[in-house]
XYZ file of C-alpha atoms in Angstrom:
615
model
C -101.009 66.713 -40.595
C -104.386 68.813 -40.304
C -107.570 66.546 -41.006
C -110.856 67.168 -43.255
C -113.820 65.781 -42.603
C -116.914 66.962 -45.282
C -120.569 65.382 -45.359
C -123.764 66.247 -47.790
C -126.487 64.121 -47.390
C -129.810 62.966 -45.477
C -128.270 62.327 -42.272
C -127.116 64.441 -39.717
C -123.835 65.806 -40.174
C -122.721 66.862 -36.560
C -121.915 63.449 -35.202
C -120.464 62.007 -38.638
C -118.172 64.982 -38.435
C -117.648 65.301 -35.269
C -116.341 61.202 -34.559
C -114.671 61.747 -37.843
C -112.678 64.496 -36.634
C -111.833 62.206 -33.780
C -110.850 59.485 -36.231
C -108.212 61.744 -37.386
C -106.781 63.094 -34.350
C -103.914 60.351 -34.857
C -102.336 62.777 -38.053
C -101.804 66.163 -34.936
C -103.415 68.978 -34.840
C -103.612 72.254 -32.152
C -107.061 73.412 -32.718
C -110.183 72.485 -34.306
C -113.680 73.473 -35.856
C -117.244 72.656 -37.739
C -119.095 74.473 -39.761
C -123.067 73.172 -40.104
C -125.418 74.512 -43.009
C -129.083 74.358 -41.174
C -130.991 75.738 -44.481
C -130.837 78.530 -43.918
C -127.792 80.034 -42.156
C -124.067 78.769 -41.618
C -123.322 78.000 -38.002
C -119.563 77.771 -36.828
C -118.023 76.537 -33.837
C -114.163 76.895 -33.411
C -111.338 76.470 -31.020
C -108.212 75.745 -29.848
C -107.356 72.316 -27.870
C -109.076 68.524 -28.835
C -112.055 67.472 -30.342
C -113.638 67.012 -27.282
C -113.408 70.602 -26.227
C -114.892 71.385 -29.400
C -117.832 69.034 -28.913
C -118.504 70.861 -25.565
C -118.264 73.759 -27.063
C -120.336 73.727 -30.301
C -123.043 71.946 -28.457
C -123.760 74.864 -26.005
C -122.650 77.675 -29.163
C -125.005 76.522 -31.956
C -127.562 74.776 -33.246
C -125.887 70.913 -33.967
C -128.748 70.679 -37.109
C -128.220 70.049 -40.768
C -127.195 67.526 -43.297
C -124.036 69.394 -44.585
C -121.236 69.876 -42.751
C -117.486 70.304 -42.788
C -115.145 70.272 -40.193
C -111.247 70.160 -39.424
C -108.419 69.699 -37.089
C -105.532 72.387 -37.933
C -101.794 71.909 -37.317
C -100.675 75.584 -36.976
C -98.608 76.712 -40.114
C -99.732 80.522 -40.348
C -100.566 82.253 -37.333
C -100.415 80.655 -33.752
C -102.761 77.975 -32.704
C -105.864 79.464 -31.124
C -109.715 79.888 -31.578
C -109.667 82.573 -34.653
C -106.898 81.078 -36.593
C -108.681 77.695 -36.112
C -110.807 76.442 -39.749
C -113.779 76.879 -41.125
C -112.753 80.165 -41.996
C -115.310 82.613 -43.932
C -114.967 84.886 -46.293
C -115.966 88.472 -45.420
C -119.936 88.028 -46.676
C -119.960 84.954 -44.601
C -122.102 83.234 -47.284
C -118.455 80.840 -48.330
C -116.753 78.694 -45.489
C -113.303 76.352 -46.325
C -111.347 74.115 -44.611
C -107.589 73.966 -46.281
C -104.503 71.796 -45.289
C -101.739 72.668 -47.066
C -99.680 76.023 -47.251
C -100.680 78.894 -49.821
C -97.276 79.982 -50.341
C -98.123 83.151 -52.554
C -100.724 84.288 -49.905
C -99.118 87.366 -48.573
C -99.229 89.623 -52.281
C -103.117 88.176 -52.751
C -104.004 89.082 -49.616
C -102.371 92.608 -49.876
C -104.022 92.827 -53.263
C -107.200 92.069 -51.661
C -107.058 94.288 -48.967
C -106.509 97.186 -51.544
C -110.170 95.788 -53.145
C -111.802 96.740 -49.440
C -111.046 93.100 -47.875
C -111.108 92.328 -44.214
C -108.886 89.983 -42.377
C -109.686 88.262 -39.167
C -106.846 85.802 -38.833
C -103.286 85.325 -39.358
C -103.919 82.501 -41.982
C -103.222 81.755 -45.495
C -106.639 80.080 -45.682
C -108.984 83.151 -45.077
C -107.024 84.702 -48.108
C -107.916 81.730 -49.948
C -112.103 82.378 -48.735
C -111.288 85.553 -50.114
C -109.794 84.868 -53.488
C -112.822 82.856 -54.129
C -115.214 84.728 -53.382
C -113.596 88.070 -55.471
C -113.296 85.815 -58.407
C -117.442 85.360 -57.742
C -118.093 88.647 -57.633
C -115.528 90.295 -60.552
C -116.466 87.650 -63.082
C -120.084 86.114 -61.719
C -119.005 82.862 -61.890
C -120.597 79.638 -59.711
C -118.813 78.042 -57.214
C -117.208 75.408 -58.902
C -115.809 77.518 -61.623
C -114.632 80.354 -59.260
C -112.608 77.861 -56.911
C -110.829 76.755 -60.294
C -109.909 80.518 -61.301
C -108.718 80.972 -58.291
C -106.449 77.817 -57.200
C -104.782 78.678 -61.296
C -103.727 81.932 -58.477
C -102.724 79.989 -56.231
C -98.744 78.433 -55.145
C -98.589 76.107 -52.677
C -100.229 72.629 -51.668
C -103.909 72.314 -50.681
C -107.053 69.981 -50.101
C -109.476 71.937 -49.427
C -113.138 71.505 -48.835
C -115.688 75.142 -49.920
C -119.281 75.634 -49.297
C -121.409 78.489 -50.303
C -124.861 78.936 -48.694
C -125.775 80.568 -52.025
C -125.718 77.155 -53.725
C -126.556 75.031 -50.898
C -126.822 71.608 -52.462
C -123.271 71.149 -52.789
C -119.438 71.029 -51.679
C -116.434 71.315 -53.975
C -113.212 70.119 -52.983
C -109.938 70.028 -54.624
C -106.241 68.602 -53.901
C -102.504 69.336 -54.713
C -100.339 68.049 -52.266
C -102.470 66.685 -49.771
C -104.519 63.600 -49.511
C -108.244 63.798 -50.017
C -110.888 61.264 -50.359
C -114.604 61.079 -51.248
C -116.890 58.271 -49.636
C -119.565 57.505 -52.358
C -122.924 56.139 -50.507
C -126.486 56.029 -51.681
C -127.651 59.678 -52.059
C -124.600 60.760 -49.664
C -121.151 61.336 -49.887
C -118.549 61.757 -47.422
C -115.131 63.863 -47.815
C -112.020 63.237 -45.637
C -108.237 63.428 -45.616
C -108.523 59.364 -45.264
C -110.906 56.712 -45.349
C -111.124 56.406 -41.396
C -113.857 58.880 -40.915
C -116.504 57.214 -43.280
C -115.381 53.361 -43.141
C -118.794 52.369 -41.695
C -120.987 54.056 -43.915
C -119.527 52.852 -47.284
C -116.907 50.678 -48.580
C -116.387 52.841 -51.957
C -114.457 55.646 -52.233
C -112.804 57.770 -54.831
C -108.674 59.401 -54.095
C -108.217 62.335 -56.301
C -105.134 62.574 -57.884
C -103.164 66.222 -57.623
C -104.378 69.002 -59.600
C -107.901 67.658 -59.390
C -111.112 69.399 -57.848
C -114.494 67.784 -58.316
C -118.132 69.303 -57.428
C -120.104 67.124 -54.721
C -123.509 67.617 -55.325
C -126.569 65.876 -54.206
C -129.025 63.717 -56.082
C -126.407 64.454 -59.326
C -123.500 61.959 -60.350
C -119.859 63.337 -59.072
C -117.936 65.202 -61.866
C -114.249 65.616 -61.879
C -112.091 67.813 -63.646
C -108.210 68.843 -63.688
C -108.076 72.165 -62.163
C -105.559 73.391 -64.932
C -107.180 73.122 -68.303
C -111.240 72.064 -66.898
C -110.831 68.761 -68.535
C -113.109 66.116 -67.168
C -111.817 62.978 -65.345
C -113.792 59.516 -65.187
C -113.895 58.353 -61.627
C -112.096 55.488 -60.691
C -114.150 53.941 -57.652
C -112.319 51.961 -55.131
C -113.432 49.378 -52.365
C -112.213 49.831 -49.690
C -109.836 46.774 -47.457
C -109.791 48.515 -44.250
C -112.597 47.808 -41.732
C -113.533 49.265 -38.052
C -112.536 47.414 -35.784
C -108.923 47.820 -37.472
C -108.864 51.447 -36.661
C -110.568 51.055 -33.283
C -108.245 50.521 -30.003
C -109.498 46.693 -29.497
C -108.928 46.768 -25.529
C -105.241 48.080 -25.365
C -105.315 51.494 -23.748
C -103.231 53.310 -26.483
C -102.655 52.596 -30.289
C -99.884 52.803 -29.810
C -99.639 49.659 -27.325
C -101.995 47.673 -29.937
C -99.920 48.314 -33.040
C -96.416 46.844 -30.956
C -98.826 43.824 -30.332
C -100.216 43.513 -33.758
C -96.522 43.088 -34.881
C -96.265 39.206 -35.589
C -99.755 39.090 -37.321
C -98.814 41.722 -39.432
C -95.470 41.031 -40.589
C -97.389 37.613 -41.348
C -99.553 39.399 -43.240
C -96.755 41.526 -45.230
C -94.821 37.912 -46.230
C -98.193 36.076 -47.015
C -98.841 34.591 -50.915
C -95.230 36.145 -51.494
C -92.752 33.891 -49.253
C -92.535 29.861 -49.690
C -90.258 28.739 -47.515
C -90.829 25.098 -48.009
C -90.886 25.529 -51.920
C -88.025 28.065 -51.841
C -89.861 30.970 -53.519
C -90.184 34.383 -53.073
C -92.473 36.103 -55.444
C -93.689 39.298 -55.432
C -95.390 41.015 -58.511
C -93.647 44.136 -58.247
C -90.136 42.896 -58.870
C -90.925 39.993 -60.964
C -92.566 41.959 -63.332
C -89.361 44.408 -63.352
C -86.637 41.891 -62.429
C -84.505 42.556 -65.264
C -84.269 46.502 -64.055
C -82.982 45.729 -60.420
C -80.785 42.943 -61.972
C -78.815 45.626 -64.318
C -78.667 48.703 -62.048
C -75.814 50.286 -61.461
C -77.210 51.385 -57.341
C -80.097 51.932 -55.672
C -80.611 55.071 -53.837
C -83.317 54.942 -51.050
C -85.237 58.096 -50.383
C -87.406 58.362 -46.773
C -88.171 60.380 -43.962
C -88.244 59.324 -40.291
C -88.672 55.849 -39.527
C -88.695 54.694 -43.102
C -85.433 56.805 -43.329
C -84.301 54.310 -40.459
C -85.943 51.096 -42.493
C -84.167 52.092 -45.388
C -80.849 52.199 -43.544
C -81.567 48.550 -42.412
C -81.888 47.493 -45.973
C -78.802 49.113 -47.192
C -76.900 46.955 -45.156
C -79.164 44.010 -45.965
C -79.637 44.611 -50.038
C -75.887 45.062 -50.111
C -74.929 42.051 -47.956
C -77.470 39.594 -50.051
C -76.981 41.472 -53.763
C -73.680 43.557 -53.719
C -75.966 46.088 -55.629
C -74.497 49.733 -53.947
C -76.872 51.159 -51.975
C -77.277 54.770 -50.380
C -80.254 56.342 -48.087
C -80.562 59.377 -48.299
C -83.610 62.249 -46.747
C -86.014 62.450 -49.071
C -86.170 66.146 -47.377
C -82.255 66.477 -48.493
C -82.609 64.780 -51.736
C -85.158 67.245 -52.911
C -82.693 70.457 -52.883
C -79.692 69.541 -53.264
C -79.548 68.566 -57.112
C -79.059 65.015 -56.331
C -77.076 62.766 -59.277
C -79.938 60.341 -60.418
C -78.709 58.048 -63.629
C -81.262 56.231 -66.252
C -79.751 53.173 -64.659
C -80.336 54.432 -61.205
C -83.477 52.225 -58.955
C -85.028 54.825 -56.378
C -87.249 52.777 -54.056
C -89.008 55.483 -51.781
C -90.141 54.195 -48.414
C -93.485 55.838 -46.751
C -96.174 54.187 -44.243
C -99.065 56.555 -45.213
C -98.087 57.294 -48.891
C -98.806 60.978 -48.838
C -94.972 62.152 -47.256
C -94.421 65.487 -48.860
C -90.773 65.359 -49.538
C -90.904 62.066 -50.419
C -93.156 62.140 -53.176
C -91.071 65.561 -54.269
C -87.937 63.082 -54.379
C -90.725 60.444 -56.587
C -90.937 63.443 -59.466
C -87.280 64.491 -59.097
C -86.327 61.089 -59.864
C -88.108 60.538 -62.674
C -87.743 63.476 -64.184
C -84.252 62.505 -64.016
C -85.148 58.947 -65.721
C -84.773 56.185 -62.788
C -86.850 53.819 -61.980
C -89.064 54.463 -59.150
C -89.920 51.738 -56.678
C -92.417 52.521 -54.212
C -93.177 51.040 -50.190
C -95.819 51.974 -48.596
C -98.931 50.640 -46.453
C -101.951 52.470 -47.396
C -103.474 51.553 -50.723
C -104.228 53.877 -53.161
C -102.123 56.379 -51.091
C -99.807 58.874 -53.979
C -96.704 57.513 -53.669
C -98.833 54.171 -55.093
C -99.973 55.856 -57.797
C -96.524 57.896 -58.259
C -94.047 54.986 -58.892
C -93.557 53.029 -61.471
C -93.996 50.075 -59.411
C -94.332 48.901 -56.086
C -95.094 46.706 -52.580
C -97.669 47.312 -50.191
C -96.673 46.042 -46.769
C -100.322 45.156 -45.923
C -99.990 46.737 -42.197
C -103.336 48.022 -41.573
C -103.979 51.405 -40.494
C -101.302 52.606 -37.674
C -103.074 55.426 -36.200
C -100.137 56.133 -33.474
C -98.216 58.784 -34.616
C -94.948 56.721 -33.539
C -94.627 54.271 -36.039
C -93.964 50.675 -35.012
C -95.435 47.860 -37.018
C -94.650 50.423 -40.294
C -90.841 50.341 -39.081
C -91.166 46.267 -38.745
C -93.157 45.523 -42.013
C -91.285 47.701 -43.967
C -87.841 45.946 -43.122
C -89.829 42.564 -43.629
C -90.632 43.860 -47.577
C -87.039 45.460 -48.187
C -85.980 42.098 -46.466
C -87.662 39.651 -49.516
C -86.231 42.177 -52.437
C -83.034 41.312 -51.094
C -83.696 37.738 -51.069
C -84.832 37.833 -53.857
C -82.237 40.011 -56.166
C -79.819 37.624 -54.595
C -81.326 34.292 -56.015
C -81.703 36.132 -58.927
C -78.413 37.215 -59.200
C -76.794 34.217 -57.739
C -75.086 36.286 -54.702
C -76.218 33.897 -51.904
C -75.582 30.117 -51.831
C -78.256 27.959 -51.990
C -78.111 26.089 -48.652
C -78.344 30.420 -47.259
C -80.947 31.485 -49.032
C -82.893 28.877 -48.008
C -81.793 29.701 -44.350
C -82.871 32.867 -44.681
C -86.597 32.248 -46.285
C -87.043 29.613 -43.122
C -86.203 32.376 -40.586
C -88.077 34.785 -41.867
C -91.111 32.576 -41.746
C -90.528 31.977 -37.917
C -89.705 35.549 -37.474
C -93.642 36.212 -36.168
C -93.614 33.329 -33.450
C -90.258 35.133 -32.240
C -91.483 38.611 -32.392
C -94.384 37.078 -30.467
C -91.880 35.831 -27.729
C -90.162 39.258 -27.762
C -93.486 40.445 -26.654
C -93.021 38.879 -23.766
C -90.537 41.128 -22.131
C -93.269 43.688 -22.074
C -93.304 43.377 -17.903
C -89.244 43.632 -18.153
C -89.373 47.072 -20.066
C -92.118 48.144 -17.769
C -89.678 47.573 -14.787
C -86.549 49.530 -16.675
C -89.280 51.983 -17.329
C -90.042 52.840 -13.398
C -86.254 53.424 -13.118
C -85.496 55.735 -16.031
C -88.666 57.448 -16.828
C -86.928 60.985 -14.973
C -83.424 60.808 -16.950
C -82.996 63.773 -18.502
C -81.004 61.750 -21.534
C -80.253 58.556 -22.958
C -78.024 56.893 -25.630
C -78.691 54.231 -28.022
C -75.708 51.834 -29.246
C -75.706 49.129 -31.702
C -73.395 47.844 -34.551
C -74.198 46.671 -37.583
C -77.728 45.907 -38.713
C -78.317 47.366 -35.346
C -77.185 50.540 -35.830
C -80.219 51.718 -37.365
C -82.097 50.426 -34.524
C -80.288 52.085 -32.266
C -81.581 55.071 -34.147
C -84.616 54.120 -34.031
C -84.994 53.301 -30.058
C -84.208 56.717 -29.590
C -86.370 57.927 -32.013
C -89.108 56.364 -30.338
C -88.092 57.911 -27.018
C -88.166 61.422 -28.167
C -91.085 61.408 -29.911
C -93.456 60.217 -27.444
C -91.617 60.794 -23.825
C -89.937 63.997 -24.898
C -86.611 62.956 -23.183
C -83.832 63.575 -25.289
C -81.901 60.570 -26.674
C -79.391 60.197 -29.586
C -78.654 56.842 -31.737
C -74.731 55.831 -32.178
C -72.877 53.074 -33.772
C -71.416 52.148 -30.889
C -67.955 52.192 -31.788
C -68.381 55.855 -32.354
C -68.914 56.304 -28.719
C -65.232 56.701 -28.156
C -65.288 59.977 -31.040
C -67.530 62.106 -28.954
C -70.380 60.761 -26.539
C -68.448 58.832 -23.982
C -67.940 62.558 -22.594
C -71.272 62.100 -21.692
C -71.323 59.126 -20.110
C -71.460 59.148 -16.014
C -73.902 57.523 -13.543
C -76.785 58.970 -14.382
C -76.911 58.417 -17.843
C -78.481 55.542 -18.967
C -77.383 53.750 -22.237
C -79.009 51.273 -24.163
C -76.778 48.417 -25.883
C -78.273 46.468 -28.377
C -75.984 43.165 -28.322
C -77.526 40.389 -30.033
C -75.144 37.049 -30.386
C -75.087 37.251 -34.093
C -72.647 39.792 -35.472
C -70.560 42.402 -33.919
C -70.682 40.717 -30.398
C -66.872 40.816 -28.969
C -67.104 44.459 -30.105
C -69.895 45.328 -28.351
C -69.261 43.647 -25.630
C -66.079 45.809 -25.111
C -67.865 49.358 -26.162
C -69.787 48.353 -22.869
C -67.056 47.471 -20.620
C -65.623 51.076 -21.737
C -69.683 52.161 -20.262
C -69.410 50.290 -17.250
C -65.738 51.648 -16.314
C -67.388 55.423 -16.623
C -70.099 54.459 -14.210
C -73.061 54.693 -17.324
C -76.200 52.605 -16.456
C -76.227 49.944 -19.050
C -79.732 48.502 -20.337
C -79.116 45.596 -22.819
C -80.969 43.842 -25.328
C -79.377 39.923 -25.680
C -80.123 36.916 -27.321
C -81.885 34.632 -24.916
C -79.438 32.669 -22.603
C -76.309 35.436 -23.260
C -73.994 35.246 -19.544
C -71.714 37.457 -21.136
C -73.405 40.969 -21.076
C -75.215 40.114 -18.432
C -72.277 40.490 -16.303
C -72.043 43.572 -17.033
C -75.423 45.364 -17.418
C -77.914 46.719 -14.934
C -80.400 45.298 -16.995
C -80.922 43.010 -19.222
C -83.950 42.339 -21.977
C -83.881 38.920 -23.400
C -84.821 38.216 -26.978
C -84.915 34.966 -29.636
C -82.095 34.015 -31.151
C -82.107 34.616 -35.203
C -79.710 35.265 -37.633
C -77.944 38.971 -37.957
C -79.694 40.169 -41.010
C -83.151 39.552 -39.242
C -82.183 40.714 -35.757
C -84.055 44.433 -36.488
C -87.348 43.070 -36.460
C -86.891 41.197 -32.951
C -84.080 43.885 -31.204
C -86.402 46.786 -31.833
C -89.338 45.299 -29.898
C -88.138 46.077 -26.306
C -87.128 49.447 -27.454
C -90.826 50.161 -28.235
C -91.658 48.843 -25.567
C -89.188 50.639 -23.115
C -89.964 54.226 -24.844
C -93.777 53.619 -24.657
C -93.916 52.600 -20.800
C -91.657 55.604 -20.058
C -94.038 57.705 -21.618
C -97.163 56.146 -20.140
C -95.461 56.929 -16.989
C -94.895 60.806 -18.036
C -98.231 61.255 -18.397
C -97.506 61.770 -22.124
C -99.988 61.843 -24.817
C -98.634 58.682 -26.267
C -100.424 58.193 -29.349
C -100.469 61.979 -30.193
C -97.226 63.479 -29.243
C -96.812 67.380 -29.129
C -95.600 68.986 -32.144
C -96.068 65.975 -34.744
C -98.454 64.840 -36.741
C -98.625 61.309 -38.315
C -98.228 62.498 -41.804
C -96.215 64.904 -42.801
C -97.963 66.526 -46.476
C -96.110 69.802 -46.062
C -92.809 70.949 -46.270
């Protein structure tokens, strides 16, 4: 949530900042602003709505000059979204600006002690109090910039990246992190500062990710210096190239992300399997567990810690890991896990599941657990993210950047990873028969080709879509590995149509929602051949004799459920443990083409942001 964007260089900042800001519209946000240094004063334009009602405003509201810049999209914390609350915010001599995301949780007795010392308060926000601090600690004990954002952040309780400029030294920005994501593009006498890499991918491929508790001075025509905000030691650092280009974070012809992350599905679940799955010399290798095999082979459970749909990921490998390994498995919150004095064992694995690598409470349940002496086990998509650099070990799942806020290829990759430690405990351990786990490692090669046919009932969900896009709820069945897709589905229609939907197994139907079933509620059935099937089958006949409007996913060529539905979405046939990463297709489908027809903001649904970095 909330997105910095920071340049200092020889070109103009505006438009760097500016589409950077747009870059990171994907992680939500309710207002946003820019502050330009033009030599000689600071010129701020701020306001409440998109981008692109700031860059109508600032162009008629200042002067767009100057080759230093910062600018930011907020996600309200303190004080309602709206143009005064919106970042930059100034301290009260106007010479310091800062952008912050993150909450300063001790801000209420600072800014009361500051007001006592004659201070000034425009906004509701924790971040002018931070402006503030900063520039007291200037004044009281004449120190320079870099030094008096140190002092003060020692004040400081909370989580932060923030970016600080002072016209008084003009040749440089310092930024600092604890909590929040922030990276610094390193180009030839330029650097760039953003919450991600997206804003200055075309510029430069090198970039340095500082770690928490680290602040480092950005200065032109000097080398970067880094030090640990605690005890001013200095850090070396660590350069990185970058593996993400443009055109992967540009829409490529589909309307929404959205849209194009459903469709890059079988390429990147290739991707996520690739130099780690041989089918055809029955191998699966990946670094991460071989290198640690002996740990997963002797524990005595795994406990998975996520949020969202990793939470829902996770829930598909408990019943997978369990099935291949009979290792005992739980999935727990990672925002439960965290405060509620969880039992964690030295023989305890936590593997913590996170597309963007920066979840708050996940990387809180990282520390807890190894403070507690598990092993920590990390899956996540973007490189170099914390939750890499937190765990002991780990597995990218090599998605590319999903810049929709829903997640979809995360929720499919990650499965495919948690899929192949399964696999691969099991050969390990000698829990699955040969003549199966070879089974398994050929499906799961052919898994993209039918993910690429499940594509195909895109026109099909559309249809359903026209017919169900007003109901007011919906309900989500499966059994099985498919009860966590059932979660999911409805996940995915809350989020981005706003209708409200709940997940069952569907055998729970009968201990509370079949009150709610009549003929205008539709339900969605997942009711693949493999598994559960006679079951299912009869939780819908108990639908269809309450008049519910049945929409079922089946396994191409099913008469059975056909029968009975209203409607019916055809997928590949594939063995039960895989089924997730084919039955959950149509479902993202079916929730984005409602939406689409809502006239919802699909890729940037109200209320969320991408990442979540704060509590």
């Amino acid at each position: 949530m909330c997105g910095i964007v920071g340049y200092i260089g020889y070109r103009e900042a505006y438009p760097i900042i500016i589409k950077g800001l747009k870059r990171l519209e994907y992680r939500g946000y309710d207002s946003a602003g820019i502050m330009l240094y033009d030599g000689n004063d600071l010129k701020l334009s701020k306001t409440k709505g998109k981008v692109s009602e700031l860059e109508q405003k600032s162009l008629t509201e200042i002067s767009t000059n100057g080759t230093i810049g910062i600018g930011h999209t907020r996600w309200a914390t303190h004080g309602v979204p709206n143009d005064v609350n919106s970042h930059p915010h100034l301290s009260n001599s106007g010479d310091l600006a800062i952008i912050h995301n993150g909450i300063i949780e001790n801000y209420a007795p600072l800014k009361k002690e500051l007001m006592n010392r004659g201070y000034v308060f425009h906004s509701d926000t924790d971040t002018e109090v931070l402006a503030n601090l900063i520039e007291e600690v200037q004044k009281k004990e004449n120190l320079k910039l870099g030094k008096a954002v140190q002092v003060a952040l020692n004040q400081v309780v909370g989580a932060y990246a923030i970016c600080v400029f002072d016209k008084k030294t003009p040749d440089e920005i310092v930024v600092a992190r604890l909590g929040s994501p922030l990276a610094i593009g390193v180009g030839e006498n330029e650097y760039f500062i953003a919450s991600d890499a997206s804003p200055f991918i075309e510029y430069t491929s090198n970039a340095i990710y500082l770690e928490d508790e680290e602040m480092a001075i950005v200065r032109l025509h000097k080398p970067l210096k880094i030090r640990k905000i605690k005890d001013d030691s200095l850090v070396d650092p660590y350069i990185q190239e970058l593996k993400i280009n443009l055109e992967q974070i540009e829409k490529g012809g589909y309307e929404h992300f959205m849209l194009k992350e459903i469709f890059e599905q079988p390429n990147v679940i290739k991707d996520t399997y690739r130099g780690r799955l041989h089918a055809n010399l029955g191998l699966i290798q990946m670094a991460g567990i071989e290198d640690n095999l002996e740990k997963f082979l002797n524990a005595n459970r795994i406990l998975i810690v996520a949020c969202g749909t990793s939470w829902h990921a996770g829930l598909v490998a408990e019943y997978v890991i369990e099935e291949f390994t009979r290792i005992p498995v739980e999935v727990e919150y990672a925002s439960e896990f965290r405060y509620r004095n969880p039992i964690i064992n030295k023989g305890d694995i936590v593997i913590a599941i996170s597309q963007s690598g920066e979840t708050a409470d996940t990387l809180a349940a990282i520390k807890l657990s190894k403070e507690k002496g598990a092993f920590v086990f990390g899956v996540c998509n973007v490189v170099g993210s914390s939750i890499s650099r937190e765990t002991h070990a780990g597995a990218y799942t090599h998605a590319g950047p999903e810049i929709g806020v829903a997640s979809t290829k995360a929720f499919t990759t990650q499965i495919t990873v948690l899929t192949m430690i399964a696999l691969r405990l099991a050969k390990a351990k000698g829990t699955l028969s040969n003549s199966d786990f070879h089974r398994y490692l050929q499906e799961l090669e052919v898994i993209p080709e039918k993910v690429e046919e499940a594509l195909l009932t895109n026109d099909k969900a559309k249809e359903i879509a026209a017919v169900f896009k007003d109901a007011p709820n919906c309900l989500y069945l499966g059994r099985g590995y498919n009860f966590p897709v059932a979660l999911e589905g409805a996940l995915k229609l809350k989020e981005i149509s706003y209708i409200h939907a709940e997940g069952y197994p569907a055998a729970e139907m009968k201990h509370g929602p079949i009150a709610l079933i009549d003929e205008h509620m539709p339900v969605v059935v997942i009711a693949p051949k493999q598994g559960h099937y006679d079951k299912v089958v009869s939780n819908i006949q108990e639908i269809k004799s309450r008049k519910g409007k049945i929409i079922a996913v089946v396994t191409k060529g099913d008469t059975q459920v056909r029968d009975l539905a209203d409607y019916v979405i055809e997928i590949p046939e594939t063995s039960d443990a895989l089924s997730p990463l084919l039955t959950t297709i149509p479902l993202q489908l079916l929730s984005y083409h409602i939406a689409v027809m809502r006239d919802c903001n699909v890729d940037q649904p109200r209320n969320l942001a991408k990442s979540v970095t704060v509590e």
